GROMACS .gro file of C-alpha atoms in nm:
model
  244
    1MET     CA    1   8.929   1.324  -6.359
    2LYS     CA    2   8.524   1.194  -6.359
    3LEU     CA    3   8.403   0.882  -6.374
    4ARG     CA    4   8.040   0.874  -6.371
    5ILE     CA    5   7.822   0.532  -6.246
    6ALA     CA    6   7.440   0.451  -6.314
    7HIS     CA    7   7.336   0.248  -6.091
    8MET     CA    8   6.955   0.061  -6.306
    9TYR     CA    9   6.651  -0.042  -6.100
   10PRO     CA   10   6.805   0.027  -5.776
   11ASP     CA   11   6.387   0.038  -5.681
   12LEU     CA   12   6.391  -0.316  -5.795
   13LEU     CA   13   6.700  -0.529  -5.849
   14ASP     CA   14   6.856  -0.520  -5.533
   15LEU     CA   15   6.841  -0.837  -5.371
   16TYR     CA   16   7.110  -0.933  -5.132
   17SER     CA   17   7.233  -0.574  -5.067
   18ASP     CA   18   7.320  -0.546  -5.468
   19ARG     CA   19   7.324  -0.189  -5.476
   20GLY     CA   20   7.643  -0.281  -5.209
   21ASN     CA   21   7.834  -0.313  -5.536
   22VAL     CA   22   7.807   0.087  -5.636
   23ILE     CA   23   7.889   0.223  -5.330
   24VAL     CA   24   8.168  -0.050  -5.289
   25LEU     CA   25   8.269   0.101  -5.666
   26GLN     CA   26   8.192   0.449  -5.544
   27LYS     CA   27   8.449   0.478  -5.277
   28ARG     CA   28   8.719   0.258  -5.449
   29ALA     CA   29   8.724   0.570  -5.688
   30GLN     CA   30   8.657   0.800  -5.370
   31TRP     CA   31   8.987   0.704  -5.224
   32ARG     CA   32   9.205   0.761  -5.499
   33GLY     CA   33   9.066   1.102  -5.553
   34LEU     CA   34   8.814   1.059  -5.858
   35ASP     CA   35   8.517   1.281  -5.905
   36VAL     CA   36   8.247   1.036  -5.884
   37THR     CA   37   7.869   1.081  -5.959
   38VAL     CA   38   7.552   0.838  -5.896
   39ASP     CA   39   7.262   0.818  -6.057
   40LYS     CA   40   6.980   0.592  -6.020
   41ILE     CA   41   6.732   0.562  -6.266
   42THR     CA   42   6.432   0.373  -6.310
   43LEU     CA   43   6.150   0.285  -6.469
   44GLY     CA   44   6.017   0.533  -6.722
   45GLU     CA   45   6.355   0.816  -6.696
   46MET     CA   46   6.604   0.788  -7.038
   47PRO     CA   47   6.952   0.960  -6.948
   48GLU     CA   48   7.188   0.915  -7.271
   49LEU     CA   49   7.378   0.582  -7.164
   50LYS     CA   50   7.685   0.642  -7.320
   51ASP     CA   51   7.782   0.930  -7.099
   52TYR     CA   52   7.770   0.727  -6.804
   53ASP     CA   53   8.134   0.550  -6.780
   54LEU     CA   54   7.992   0.175  -6.610
   55ILE     CA   55   7.640   0.025  -6.565
   56VAL     CA   56   7.540  -0.139  -6.271
   57MET     CA   57   7.252  -0.372  -6.215
   58GLY     CA   58   7.188  -0.532  -5.972
   59GLY     CA   59   6.949  -0.891  -5.913
   60GLY     CA   60   6.533  -0.962  -5.819
   61MET     CA   61   6.334  -1.234  -5.885
   62ASP     CA   62   6.183  -1.358  -6.179
   63ARG     CA   63   5.856  -1.064  -6.088
   64GLU     CA   64   6.098  -0.820  -6.150
   65GLN     CA   65   6.250  -0.896  -6.478
   66ILE     CA   66   5.941  -0.915  -6.646
   67ILE     CA   67   5.817  -0.589  -6.548
   68LEU     CA   68   6.169  -0.458  -6.614
   69ALA     CA   69   6.207  -0.672  -6.992
   70GLU     CA   70   6.006  -0.389  -7.172
   71ASP     CA   71   6.115  -0.088  -7.005
   72LEU     CA   72   6.466  -0.227  -7.083
   73GLY     CA   73   6.400  -0.342  -7.398
   74ARG     CA   74   6.333   0.061  -7.474
   75ARG     CA   75   6.723   0.096  -7.402
   76ARG     CA   76   6.821  -0.163  -7.617
   77ASP     CA   77   6.947   0.064  -7.874
   78GLN     CA   78   7.135   0.327  -7.630
   79LEU     CA   79   7.300   0.021  -7.431
   80ASP     CA   80   7.475  -0.079  -7.771
   81ASP     CA   81   7.600   0.257  -7.792
   82ALA     CA   82   7.712   0.279  -7.470
   83ILE     CA   83   7.892  -0.003  -7.498
   84GLN     CA   84   8.050   0.073  -7.858
   85SER     CA   85   8.182   0.361  -7.663
   86GLY     CA   86   8.378   0.142  -7.361
   87THR     CA   87   8.103   0.193  -7.046
   88VAL     CA   88   8.145  -0.108  -6.889
   89ILE     CA   89   7.819  -0.313  -6.781
   90LEU     CA   90   7.809  -0.553  -6.462
   91GLY     CA   91   7.474  -0.760  -6.398
   92ILE     CA   92   7.459  -0.963  -6.136
   93CYS     CA   93   7.170  -1.200  -6.100
   94ALA     CA   94   6.923  -1.115  -6.308
   95GLY     CA   95   7.050  -0.764  -6.433
   96TYR     CA   96   7.281  -1.068  -6.553
   97GLN     CA   97   7.009  -1.288  -6.670
   98MET     CA   98   6.864  -0.983  -6.917
   99LEU     CA   99   7.171  -0.876  -7.126
  100GLY     CA  100   7.177  -1.243  -7.248
  101HIS     CA  101   6.872  -1.350  -7.563
  102TYR     CA  102   6.628  -1.539  -7.300
  103TYR     CA  103   6.509  -1.601  -6.978
  104GLN     CA  104   6.313  -1.900  -6.977
  105THR     CA  105   6.112  -1.944  -6.643
  106HIS     CA  106   6.018  -2.241  -6.431
  107THR     CA  107   5.715  -2.260  -6.562
  108GLY     CA  108   5.751  -2.228  -6.946
  109THR     CA  109   5.721  -1.785  -7.004
  110ARG     CA  110   6.004  -1.640  -7.151
  111VAL     CA  111   6.152  -1.301  -7.129
  112PRO     CA  112   6.312  -1.182  -7.418
  113GLY     CA  113   6.639  -1.019  -7.290
  114LEU     CA  114   6.897  -0.733  -7.463
  115GLU     CA  115   7.067  -0.995  -7.676
  116LEU     CA  116   7.383  -0.805  -7.596
  117ILE     CA  117   7.631  -1.106  -7.436
  118ASP     CA  118   7.531  -1.497  -7.602
  119ILE     CA  119   7.366  -1.644  -7.307
  120ILE     CA  120   7.043  -1.784  -7.288
  121THR     CA  121   6.896  -1.883  -6.941
  122ILE     CA  122   6.659  -2.124  -6.791
  123GLY     CA  123   6.499  -2.152  -6.461
  124ASP     CA  124   6.468  -2.451  -6.275
  125ASN     CA  125   6.248  -2.579  -5.985
  126ASN     CA  126   6.549  -2.683  -5.744
  127ARG     CA  127   6.785  -2.358  -5.628
  128VAL     CA  128   7.098  -2.345  -5.561
  129VAL     CA  129   7.161  -2.111  -5.255
  130GLY     CA  130   7.522  -2.107  -5.057
  131ASN     CA  131   7.855  -1.925  -5.057
  132VAL     CA  132   8.108  -1.938  -5.357
  133VAL     CA  133   8.441  -1.907  -5.410
  134CYS     CA  134   8.607  -1.851  -5.725
  135GLU     CA  135   8.891  -1.826  -5.896
  136MET     CA  136   8.960  -1.530  -6.176
  137GLU     CA  137   9.250  -1.377  -6.417
  138ILE     CA  138   9.321  -1.022  -6.471
  139GLU     CA  139   9.575  -0.904  -6.694
  140GLY     CA  140   9.710  -1.233  -6.594
  141GLU     CA  141   9.726  -1.251  -6.302
  142LYS     CA  142   9.518  -1.447  -6.042
  143THR     CA  143   9.303  -1.332  -5.780
  144LEU     CA  144   8.949  -1.471  -5.549
  145LEU     CA  145   8.563  -1.393  -5.636
  146ILE     CA  146   8.410  -1.458  -5.349
  147GLY     CA  147   7.959  -1.389  -5.267
  148TYR     CA  148   7.733  -1.538  -5.285
  149GLU     CA  149   7.462  -1.696  -5.455
  150ASN     CA  150   7.076  -1.795  -5.465
  151ARG     CA  151   6.918  -1.870  -5.746
  152SER     CA  152   6.693  -2.126  -6.004
  153GLY     CA  153   6.847  -2.003  -6.322
  154ARG     CA  154   7.130  -2.194  -6.551
  155THR     CA  155   7.306  -1.931  -6.773
  156GLU     CA  156   7.477  -2.192  -7.103
  157LEU     CA  157   7.745  -1.928  -7.192
  158GLY     CA  158   7.720  -1.895  -7.640
  159PRO     CA  159   8.109  -1.918  -7.878
  160GLN     CA  160   8.092  -1.499  -7.815
  161ALA     CA  161   8.105  -1.531  -7.472
  162GLU     CA  162   8.372  -1.615  -7.188
  163PRO     CA  163   8.349  -1.757  -6.855
  164LEU     CA  164   8.432  -1.485  -6.589
  165ALA     CA  165   8.583  -1.743  -6.315
  166ARG     CA  166   8.642  -2.075  -6.200
  167VAL     CA  167   8.462  -2.249  -5.940
  168LEU     CA  168   8.621  -2.345  -5.634
  169ARG     CA  169   8.350  -2.386  -5.428
  170SER     CA  170   7.964  -2.385  -5.436
  171VAL     CA  171   7.732  -2.538  -5.348
  172ALA     CA  172   7.633  -2.672  -5.707
  173TYR     CA  173   7.975  -2.860  -5.762
  174THR     CA  174   8.226  -2.959  -5.629
  175GLN     CA  175   8.572  -2.925  -5.714
  176LYS     CA  176   8.606  -3.216  -5.983
  177ASP     CA  177   8.335  -3.099  -6.202
  178ASN     CA  178   8.573  -2.805  -6.268
  179ALA     CA  179   8.270  -2.589  -6.312
  180LEU     CA  180   8.243  -2.181  -6.483
  181GLU     CA  181   8.086  -1.873  -6.307
  182GLY     CA  182   7.919  -1.629  -6.456
  183VAL     CA  183   8.059  -1.435  -6.819
  184ARG     CA  184   8.263  -1.174  -6.968
  185GLN     CA  185   8.212  -1.095  -7.298
  186GLY     CA  186   8.400  -0.704  -7.386
  187ASN     CA  187   8.316  -0.476  -7.145
  188ILE     CA  188   8.004  -0.684  -6.956
  189PHE     CA  189   8.047  -0.857  -6.671
  190GLY     CA  190   7.765  -1.125  -6.552
  191THR     CA  191   7.746  -1.333  -6.218
  192TYR     CA  192   7.499  -1.511  -6.016
  193LEU     CA  193   7.754  -1.359  -5.696
  194HIS     CA  194   7.591  -1.160  -5.406
  195GLY     CA  195   7.694  -1.061  -5.084
  196PRO     CA  196   7.776  -0.797  -5.268
  197LEU     CA  197   8.038  -0.909  -5.438
  198LEU     CA  198   8.243  -0.642  -5.449
  199ALA     CA  199   8.312  -0.570  -5.110
  200LYS     CA  200   8.468  -0.934  -5.081
  201SER     CA  201   8.654  -0.886  -5.450
  202PRO     CA  202   8.876  -0.580  -5.456
  203ASP     CA  203   9.082  -0.656  -5.705
  204PHE     CA  204   8.751  -0.703  -5.914
  205ALA     CA  205   8.593  -0.361  -5.841
  206ASP     CA  206   8.941  -0.250  -5.914
  207TYR     CA  207   8.988  -0.384  -6.267
  208LEU     CA  208   8.631  -0.247  -6.312
  209LEU     CA  209   8.721   0.116  -6.262
  210ARG     CA  210   9.049   0.033  -6.449
  211LEU     CA  211   8.887  -0.049  -6.789
  212ALA     CA  212   8.549   0.285  -6.697
  213LEU     CA  213   8.842   0.517  -6.720
  214ARG     CA  214   8.981   0.344  -6.991
  215ARG     CA  215   8.758   0.545  -7.180
  216HIS     CA  216   8.899   0.860  -7.124
  217ASP     CA  217   9.267   0.795  -7.046
  218ALA     CA  218   9.453   0.458  -7.255
  219GLU     CA  219   9.738   0.455  -6.937
  220ARG     CA  220   9.533   0.552  -6.716
  221LEU     CA  221   9.702   0.348  -6.393
  222LEU     CA  222   9.459   0.366  -6.042
  223THR     CA  223   9.695   0.440  -5.732
  224PRO     CA  224   9.695   0.106  -5.478
  225LEU     CA  225   9.545   0.147  -5.173
  226ASP     CA  226   9.584  -0.126  -4.874
  227ASN     CA  227   9.361  -0.374  -4.960
  228SER     CA  228   9.525  -0.581  -4.602
  229LEU     CA  229   9.218  -0.613  -4.459
  230GLU     CA  230   8.968  -0.721  -4.785
  231GLY     CA  231   9.324  -0.944  -4.756
  232ARG     CA  232   9.268  -1.120  -4.458
  233THR     CA  233   8.931  -1.125  -4.499
  234GLN     CA  234   8.949  -1.312  -4.801
  235GLN     CA  235   9.234  -1.574  -4.689
  236LYS     CA  236   8.969  -1.703  -4.335
  237LEU     CA  237   8.639  -1.721  -4.610
  238VAL     CA  238   8.868  -1.944  -4.805
  239ARG     CA  239   8.979  -2.144  -4.528
  240LYS     CA  240   8.640  -2.195  -4.396
  241TRP     CA  241   8.448  -2.319  -4.745
  242VAL     CA  242   8.707  -2.441  -4.850
  243GLY     CA  243   9.003  -2.539  -4.654
  244ALA     CA  244   9.386  -2.496  -4.654
   0.00000   0.00000   0.00000
């Protein structure tokens, strides 16, 4: 079976090694014998996006978001068609923010978003920087999301969107805050976690792959991989950042 991945704006949106998320998806699919194609798509290039099973957009600064707003706007209908056809989208940081209604910088400049998910983001003078440990639920099973955030934006979810995960540890929150991280709306996922996120969160990577493959075969299952090394790494990070 063939899997097609679109990596959007890798030359502009690659903050904190976000392209590593594409590499993780590619490798975890190839280790299962899947034929994987990764296409890099940047300014002015207009392939048919519904031909892709997975679309990944990484993070960038305010400057990159402003540069990309017009180019992304021209792709809005294509992206909507892709979503309706079952394409899975992962947005990290700026890639997450631009999927919403708008992003307003800390100076008051409002950058229009794609309005594909029900969120708005407001910039702040104070940055949130540090390692993050979250817990999310995938098809009834709890698993960890681990990454690194460096952001000034504060994202608010509307009624059509749901949080991606519950924060266990972040420099921005304490456990008593019951803080939530990221968004899921249908097959669209957004998060502030870099690092890259999927290298530290293999269960989430495999979930994205399963959803993408269901475009072709609703009953498709992934061959299990040995995640013992990743699991030990996760537990070490949890002990270090969260405690026992």
